[in-house]
């Protein structure tokens, strides 16, 4: 059985699929300095705005 970490030990995840994600991550860090953050920036496939949800889920670029 997989042990699920308590809410207190789970980091905040930030997925950046375009422009501005680092600015948002920085603002979150300033507001919540004791929180752990995981940042994932997908600059290889941005922007996502012109892609269908199906293409994004299946990684069809």
Coordinates of C-alpha atoms in Angstrom, one line a residue:
X1 CA 0.0 0.0 0.0
X2 CA 1.3 3.5 -0.9
X3 CA 1.7 5.8 2.0
X4 CA 0.2 9.3 1.3
X5 CA 2.1 12.1 2.9
X6 CA 0.2 14.4 5.3
X7 CA -1.0 17.7 3.8
X8 CA 1.6 19.5 5.9
X9 CA 4.4 17.7 4.0
X10 CA 3.1 18.1 0.4
X11 CA 4.7 20.8 -1.7
X12 CA 2.8 23.1 -3.9
X13 CA 3.1 22.3 -7.6
X14 CA 3.3 25.0 -10.2
X15 CA 3.0 24.0 -13.9
X16 CA 4.0 26.8 -16.3
X17 CA 2.8 26.3 -19.9
X18 CA 3.6 29.8 -21.1
X19 CA 4.7 33.2 -20.0
X20 CA 4.7 34.4 -16.4
X21 CA 5.0 31.2 -14.4
X22 CA 8.3 32.2 -12.7
X23 CA 6.7 35.5 -11.7
X24 CA 3.8 33.6 -10.1
X25 CA 6.1 31.1 -8.4
X26 CA 8.1 34.0 -7.0
X27 CA 5.0 35.7 -5.7
X28 CA 3.8 32.5 -4.0
X29 CA 7.2 32.1 -2.4
X30 CA 7.1 35.6 -1.0
X31 CA 3.6 35.1 0.4
X32 CA 4.3 31.6 1.7
X33 CA 8.0 31.4 2.4
X34 CA 7.7 28.2 4.5
X35 CA 6.0 26.2 1.8
X36 CA 7.9 23.8 -0.5
X37 CA 7.4 24.5 -4.2
X38 CA 7.8 22.3 -7.2
X39 CA 8.1 24.3 -10.5
X40 CA 7.7 22.7 -13.9
X41 CA 8.2 24.9 -16.9
X42 CA 7.4 23.4 -20.3
X43 CA 9.1 25.8 -22.6
X44 CA 9.5 23.2 -25.3
X45 CA 5.8 23.1 -26.1
X46 CA 4.4 26.5 -25.3
X47 CA 2.0 28.1 -25.8
X48 CA -0.7 25.7 -24.9
X49 CA -3.5 28.1 -25.8
X50 CA -3.8 26.9 -29.4
X51 CA -3.7 23.2 -28.6
X52 CA -6.8 21.1 -27.8
X53 CA -7.1 19.5 -24.4
X54 CA -6.7 16.1 -26.1
X55 CA -3.5 17.1 -27.7
X56 CA -2.1 18.3 -24.4
X57 CA -3.1 15.2 -22.5
X58 CA -1.6 12.9 -25.2
X59 CA 1.5 15.0 -25.8
X60 CA 0.8 15.4 -29.5
X61 CA 2.7 18.5 -30.6

